[in-house]
Amino acid sequence: MRDISYQLYSSRNFGPIERTLSMVAELGYTQVEGYAGLYSSDAVVQVLSETLSRTGMTMPTSHFSLDMVRDTPDQVIATARTLGIETIFVPHTSDQDQDAAGWARFGAALADAGKPLQDAGLGFGWHNHDFEFRVLGDADQPLDLILSGSDSLKLEIDLAWVQVAQEDPVAWVNKYADRIAAAHLKDIAPQGTMADEDGWADVGHGVMNWPALVAALNESTVVHLVAEHDNPSDDRRFAKRSLAAIRSMRWADR
């Protein structure tokens, strides 16, 4: 059975990181994915490292902001080495209203920013939301233009955000099958439900077509499967039900 990771952002509103790591370890997760807000100081990173060790968890992937990667690459590399992070994804940009030429420049700048990390032996790439699928002139879409910055850029595909953008996530998995390093397994609640959780659902309890998605991911280079919910009202419920659902899916061995 594949190792399933838990995106720690899902529990950002539920107490200290020590509590979250103990909870997910107890439920049966073996890996977690970090996010930029966890790395505010060397002391905080050291506590996180010690807690990962104590709970038997690993953190093979993490999100870092573009500013952190571009402006303090040595610090990002040091943090990755302390925590055992192998692959880093930039998940966002505040400048989302760009034309095709702007997104192409952004992709090139992203690739340049990640080069010191890659030179240090880390994987590096982009994590999508929905804005990357807006159709620009000549039918260009930002995700294509971002990934055109370098063939070495990896993709962490967030399947639910692709669907929120009214695109077919299976088609996008197939399109970038040889560049997908990780996938966010996230679900969308039936329309008109779960308003208190921003319309998201526990994995396997929403409207995503998981059999088709799993089949496509099995034909891709994906290594890390990451459960995420952007705003659960009960993170333990989300973590427990999602892990059970993901484990029940027909994943190919890696």
CSV table of C-alpha atoms in Angstrom, one decimal:
chain,number,residue,atom,x,y,z
A,1,MET,CA,0.0,0.0,0.0
A,2,ARG,CA,1.3,3.5,-0.8
A,3,ASP,CA,2.2,5.9,1.9
A,4,ILE,CA,-0.4,8.6,2.2
A,5,SER,CA,0.6,12.1,3.2
A,6,TYR,CA,-1.4,14.7,5.1
A,7,GLN,CA,-1.2,18.4,4.2
A,8,LEU,CA,-0.7,20.2,7.5
A,9,TYR,CA,-2.5,23.3,6.2
A,10,SER,CA,-5.7,21.3,6.7
A,11,SER,CA,-5.2,21.6,10.5
A,12,ARG,CA,-3.8,25.1,10.8
A,13,ASN,CA,-6.9,26.1,12.9
A,14,PHE,CA,-6.7,23.2,15.3
A,15,GLY,CA,-3.9,23.9,17.8
A,16,PRO,CA,-0.2,23.3,17.9
A,17,ILE,CA,1.7,21.3,15.3
A,18,GLU,CA,2.6,18.7,18.0
A,19,ARG,CA,-1.1,17.9,18.4
A,20,THR,CA,-1.7,17.5,14.7
A,21,LEU,CA,1.3,15.3,14.1
A,22,SER,CA,0.3,13.0,17.0
A,23,MET,CA,-3.3,12.8,15.6
A,24,VAL,CA,-2.4,11.9,12.1
A,25,ALA,CA,0.2,9.4,13.3
A,26,GLU,CA,-2.4,7.7,15.5
A,27,LEU,CA,-4.8,7.5,12.6
A,28,GLY,CA,-2.2,5.7,10.4
A,29,TYR,CA,-0.6,8.4,8.2
A,30,THR,CA,3.1,8.0,7.8
A,31,GLN,CA,3.9,11.3,6.0
A,32,VAL,CA,2.9,14.9,6.1
A,33,GLU,CA,3.3,17.9,3.8
A,34,GLY,CA,4.4,21.2,5.2
A,35,TYR,CA,3.5,24.8,4.2
A,36,ALA,CA,5.3,28.1,4.4
A,37,GLY,CA,3.7,29.3,7.6
A,38,LEU,CA,5.5,26.5,9.6
A,39,TYR,CA,9.0,27.9,9.0
A,40,SER,CA,9.0,31.2,10.8
A,41,SER,CA,12.3,30.6,12.6
A,42,ASP,CA,15.1,28.1,13.1
A,43,ALA,CA,13.7,27.4,16.6
A,44,VAL,CA,10.2,26.5,15.2
A,45,VAL,CA,11.8,24.3,12.5
A,46,GLN,CA,13.8,22.5,15.2
A,47,VAL,CA,10.6,21.8,17.2
A,48,LEU,CA,9.0,20.5,14.1
A,49,SER,CA,11.9,18.3,13.3
A,50,GLU,CA,11.9,16.8,16.8
A,51,THR,CA,8.1,16.2,16.7
A,52,LEU,CA,8.4,14.5,13.3
A,53,SER,CA,11.0,12.2,14.8
A,54,ARG,CA,9.0,11.5,18.0
A,55,THR,CA,5.8,10.6,16.1
A,56,GLY,CA,7.6,8.6,13.4
A,57,MET,CA,6.4,10.9,10.6
A,58,THR,CA,8.4,12.0,7.5
A,59,MET,CA,7.9,15.2,5.4
A,60,PRO,CA,9.0,14.4,1.9
A,61,THR,CA,7.3,17.4,0.3
A,62,SER,CA,6.5,20.9,1.4
A,63,HIS,CA,5.2,24.2,0.1
A,64,PHE,CA,7.4,27.4,0.3
A,65,SER,CA,6.5,30.8,-0.9
A,66,LEU,CA,8.1,32.1,-4.1
A,67,ASP,CA,9.6,35.0,-2.0
A,68,MET,CA,11.3,32.4,0.3
A,69,VAL,CA,12.7,30.4,-2.6
A,70,ARG,CA,13.9,33.4,-4.5
A,71,ASP,CA,15.2,35.6,-1.7
A,72,THR,CA,16.5,33.1,0.9
A,73,PRO,CA,17.3,29.9,-1.0
A,74,ASP,CA,20.1,28.9,1.4
A,75,GLN,CA,17.6,29.1,4.3
A,76,VAL,CA,15.1,27.0,2.3
A,77,ILE,CA,17.7,24.4,1.6
A,78,ALA,CA,18.8,24.3,5.3
A,79,THR,CA,15.2,23.9,6.4
A,80,ALA,CA,14.7,21.1,3.8
A,81,ARG,CA,17.7,19.2,5.1
A,82,THR,CA,16.7,19.6,8.7
A,83,LEU,CA,13.2,18.2,8.0
A,84,GLY,CA,14.1,15.6,5.4
A,85,ILE,CA,12.1,17.4,2.6
A,86,GLU,CA,12.9,16.1,-0.8
A,87,THR,CA,10.7,18.2,-3.1
A,88,ILE,CA,9.5,21.7,-2.8
A,89,PHE,CA,6.5,23.3,-4.5
A,90,VAL,CA,5.6,27.0,-4.8
A,91,PRO,CA,1.8,27.1,-4.4
A,92,HIS,CA,0.7,30.6,-5.2
A,93,THR,CA,1.4,34.1,-6.7
A,94,SER,CA,-0.4,37.3,-5.9
A,95,ASP,CA,-0.1,38.5,-9.5
A,96,GLN,CA,-2.8,36.4,-11.1
A,97,ASP,CA,-4.0,38.9,-13.7
A,98,GLN,CA,-1.3,38.4,-16.4
A,99,ASP,CA,-1.4,38.0,-20.1
A,100,ALA,CA,0.3,35.1,-21.9
A,101,ALA,CA,3.6,36.8,-22.1
A,102,GLY,CA,3.5,37.6,-18.4
A,103,TRP,CA,2.8,34.0,-17.5
A,104,ALA,CA,5.7,32.8,-19.7
A,105,ARG,CA,8.0,35.3,-17.9
A,106,PHE,CA,6.7,34.1,-14.6
A,107,GLY,CA,7.4,30.5,-15.5
A,108,ALA,CA,11.0,31.4,-16.5
A,109,ALA,CA,11.4,33.4,-13.2
A,110,LEU,CA,10.1,30.4,-11.2
A,111,ALA,CA,12.6,28.1,-12.9
A,112,ASP,CA,15.4,30.5,-12.2
A,113,ALA,CA,14.4,30.8,-8.5
A,114,GLY,CA,14.3,27.0,-8.1
A,115,LYS,CA,17.7,26.4,-9.7
A,116,PRO,CA,19.7,26.7,-6.4
A,117,LEU,CA,17.4,24.2,-4.8
A,118,GLN,CA,17.7,21.8,-7.7
A,119,ASP,CA,21.5,22.2,-7.6
A,120,ALA,CA,21.3,21.1,-4.0
A,121,GLY,CA,19.5,17.9,-5.0
A,122,LEU,CA,16.0,19.0,-4.3
A,123,GLY,CA,13.0,18.5,-6.6
A,124,PHE,CA,11.2,21.7,-7.4
A,125,GLY,CA,7.9,22.7,-9.0
A,126,TRP,CA,4.5,24.3,-8.9
A,127,HIS,CA,1.2,23.6,-7.2
A,128,ASN,CA,-1.9,24.8,-8.9
A,129,HIS,CA,-5.1,26.4,-7.8
A,130,ASP,CA,-7.9,27.4,-10.3
A,131,PHE,CA,-6.6,30.6,-11.7
A,132,GLU,CA,-4.0,28.7,-13.8
A,133,PHE,CA,-6.8,27.5,-16.1
A,134,ARG,CA,-8.1,30.8,-17.3
A,135,VAL,CA,-8.0,30.9,-21.1
A,136,LEU,CA,-5.9,33.7,-22.4
A,137,GLY,CA,-5.4,34.9,-26.0
A,138,ASP,CA,-4.7,32.2,-28.6
A,139,ALA,CA,-6.2,29.6,-26.1
A,140,ASP,CA,-3.1,29.7,-23.9
A,141,GLN,CA,-3.6,28.8,-20.3
A,142,PRO,CA,-1.3,29.9,-17.4
A,143,LEU,CA,-0.4,26.4,-16.2
A,144,ASP,CA,1.0,25.5,-19.6
A,145,LEU,CA,3.0,28.7,-19.7
A,146,ILE,CA,4.3,28.3,-16.1
A,147,LEU,CA,5.5,24.8,-16.8
A,148,SER,CA,7.1,26.0,-20.1
A,149,GLY,CA,9.7,27.8,-17.9
A,150,SER,CA,11.7,24.6,-17.7
A,151,ASP,CA,11.3,21.0,-18.4
A,152,SER,CA,12.7,20.3,-14.9
A,153,LEU,CA,9.8,22.0,-13.2
A,154,LYS,CA,7.6,19.3,-11.5
A,155,LEU,CA,3.9,19.6,-10.9
A,156,GLU,CA,1.9,19.0,-7.8
A,157,ILE,CA,-1.6,18.7,-9.3
A,158,ASP,CA,-4.5,19.8,-7.0
A,159,LEU,CA,-7.3,17.7,-8.6
A,160,ALA,CA,-10.2,19.5,-7.0
A,161,TRP,CA,-9.0,23.0,-8.0
A,162,VAL,CA,-8.8,21.8,-11.6
A,163,GLN,CA,-12.4,20.8,-11.4
A,164,VAL,CA,-13.4,24.1,-9.7
A,165,ALA,CA,-11.9,25.8,-12.8
A,166,GLN,CA,-14.4,23.7,-14.8
A,167,GLU,CA,-11.6,21.7,-16.5
A,168,ASP,CA,-11.3,18.0,-16.6
A,169,PRO,CA,-8.7,16.9,-14.0
A,170,VAL,CA,-8.2,13.5,-15.8
A,171,ALA,CA,-7.3,15.3,-19.0
A,172,TRP,CA,-4.7,17.4,-17.1
A,173,VAL,CA,-3.2,14.4,-15.3
A,174,ASN,CA,-2.8,12.7,-18.7
A,175,LYS,CA,-1.3,15.9,-20.2
A,176,TYR,CA,1.4,16.2,-17.6
A,177,ALA,CA,1.7,12.5,-16.6
A,178,ASP,CA,5.5,12.5,-16.9
A,179,ARG,CA,5.9,15.7,-14.7
A,180,ILE,CA,3.5,15.0,-11.8
A,181,ALA,CA,5.5,14.3,-8.7
A,182,ALA,CA,2.6,14.7,-6.2
A,183,ALA,CA,-1.2,15.0,-6.2
A,184,HIS,CA,-3.5,16.8,-3.8
A,185,LEU,CA,-6.4,14.5,-3.2
A,186,LYS,CA,-9.2,16.9,-2.4
A,187,ASP,CA,-12.9,16.5,-2.8
A,188,ILE,CA,-15.8,18.9,-3.6
A,189,ALA,CA,-19.1,18.7,-1.8
A,190,PRO,CA,-22.4,18.4,-3.7
A,191,GLN,CA,-23.6,21.8,-4.8
A,192,GLY,CA,-25.4,23.6,-2.0
A,193,THR,CA,-23.9,21.6,0.8
A,194,MET,CA,-21.0,22.0,3.3
A,195,ALA,CA,-21.2,25.8,3.1
A,196,ASP,CA,-19.5,26.0,6.5
A,197,GLU,CA,-16.5,24.2,5.0
A,198,ASP,CA,-16.4,26.4,1.9
A,199,GLY,CA,-17.9,23.7,-0.2
A,200,TRP,CA,-15.1,21.1,0.2
A,201,ALA,CA,-15.7,17.5,1.3
A,202,ASP,CA,-13.7,14.7,2.9
A,203,VAL,CA,-11.9,12.7,0.2
A,204,GLY,CA,-14.3,10.1,-1.2
A,205,HIS,CA,-17.4,11.8,0.2
A,206,GLY,CA,-17.9,14.4,-2.6
A,207,VAL,CA,-18.4,14.6,-6.3
A,208,MET,CA,-14.9,13.9,-7.7
A,209,ASN,CA,-14.6,10.9,-10.1
A,210,TRP,CA,-12.1,9.0,-8.1
A,211,PRO,CA,-12.0,5.7,-10.1
A,212,ALA,CA,-11.1,7.7,-13.3
A,213,LEU,CA,-8.6,9.9,-11.4
A,214,VAL,CA,-6.9,7.0,-9.8
A,215,ALA,CA,-6.6,5.2,-13.1
A,216,ALA,CA,-5.0,8.3,-14.7
A,217,LEU,CA,-2.6,8.9,-11.8
A,218,ASN,CA,-1.6,5.2,-11.9
A,219,GLU,CA,-0.3,5.9,-15.4
A,220,SER,CA,1.6,9.0,-14.3
A,221,THR,CA,4.9,9.6,-12.4
A,222,VAL,CA,3.1,10.6,-9.2
A,223,VAL,CA,4.9,9.5,-6.1
A,224,HIS,CA,3.2,11.4,-3.2
A,225,LEU,CA,-0.5,11.3,-2.6
A,226,VAL,CA,-1.5,14.1,-0.2
A,227,ALA,CA,-4.9,14.4,1.5
A,228,GLU,CA,-6.1,18.0,1.9
A,229,HIS,CA,-9.1,20.0,2.9
A,230,ASP,CA,-8.9,23.8,2.9
A,231,ASN,CA,-11.4,24.4,5.7
A,232,PRO,CA,-12.6,21.4,7.7
A,233,SER,CA,-14.8,22.0,10.7
A,234,ASP,CA,-13.3,18.9,12.2
A,235,ASP,CA,-9.9,18.0,11.1
A,236,ARG,CA,-9.8,14.6,12.8
A,237,ARG,CA,-13.0,13.6,11.0
A,238,PHE,CA,-11.5,14.7,7.7
A,239,ALA,CA,-8.2,13.0,8.3
A,240,LYS,CA,-9.8,9.7,9.4
A,241,ARG,CA,-12.4,9.4,6.7
A,242,SER,CA,-10.1,10.6,3.9
A,243,LEU,CA,-7.4,8.1,4.8
A,244,ALA,CA,-9.9,5.2,4.8
A,245,ALA,CA,-11.3,6.3,1.4
A,246,ILE,CA,-7.8,6.7,-0.2
A,247,ARG,CA,-6.7,3.4,1.1
A,248,SER,CA,-9.8,1.8,-0.5
A,249,MET,CA,-8.9,3.1,-4.0
A,250,ARG,CA,-7.2,0.9,-6.5
A,251,TRP,CA,-3.6,2.3,-6.5
A,252,ALA,CA,-0.9,0.7,-8.5
A,253,ASP,CA,2.2,-0.3,-6.5
A,254,ARG,CA,5.3,1.9,-6.8
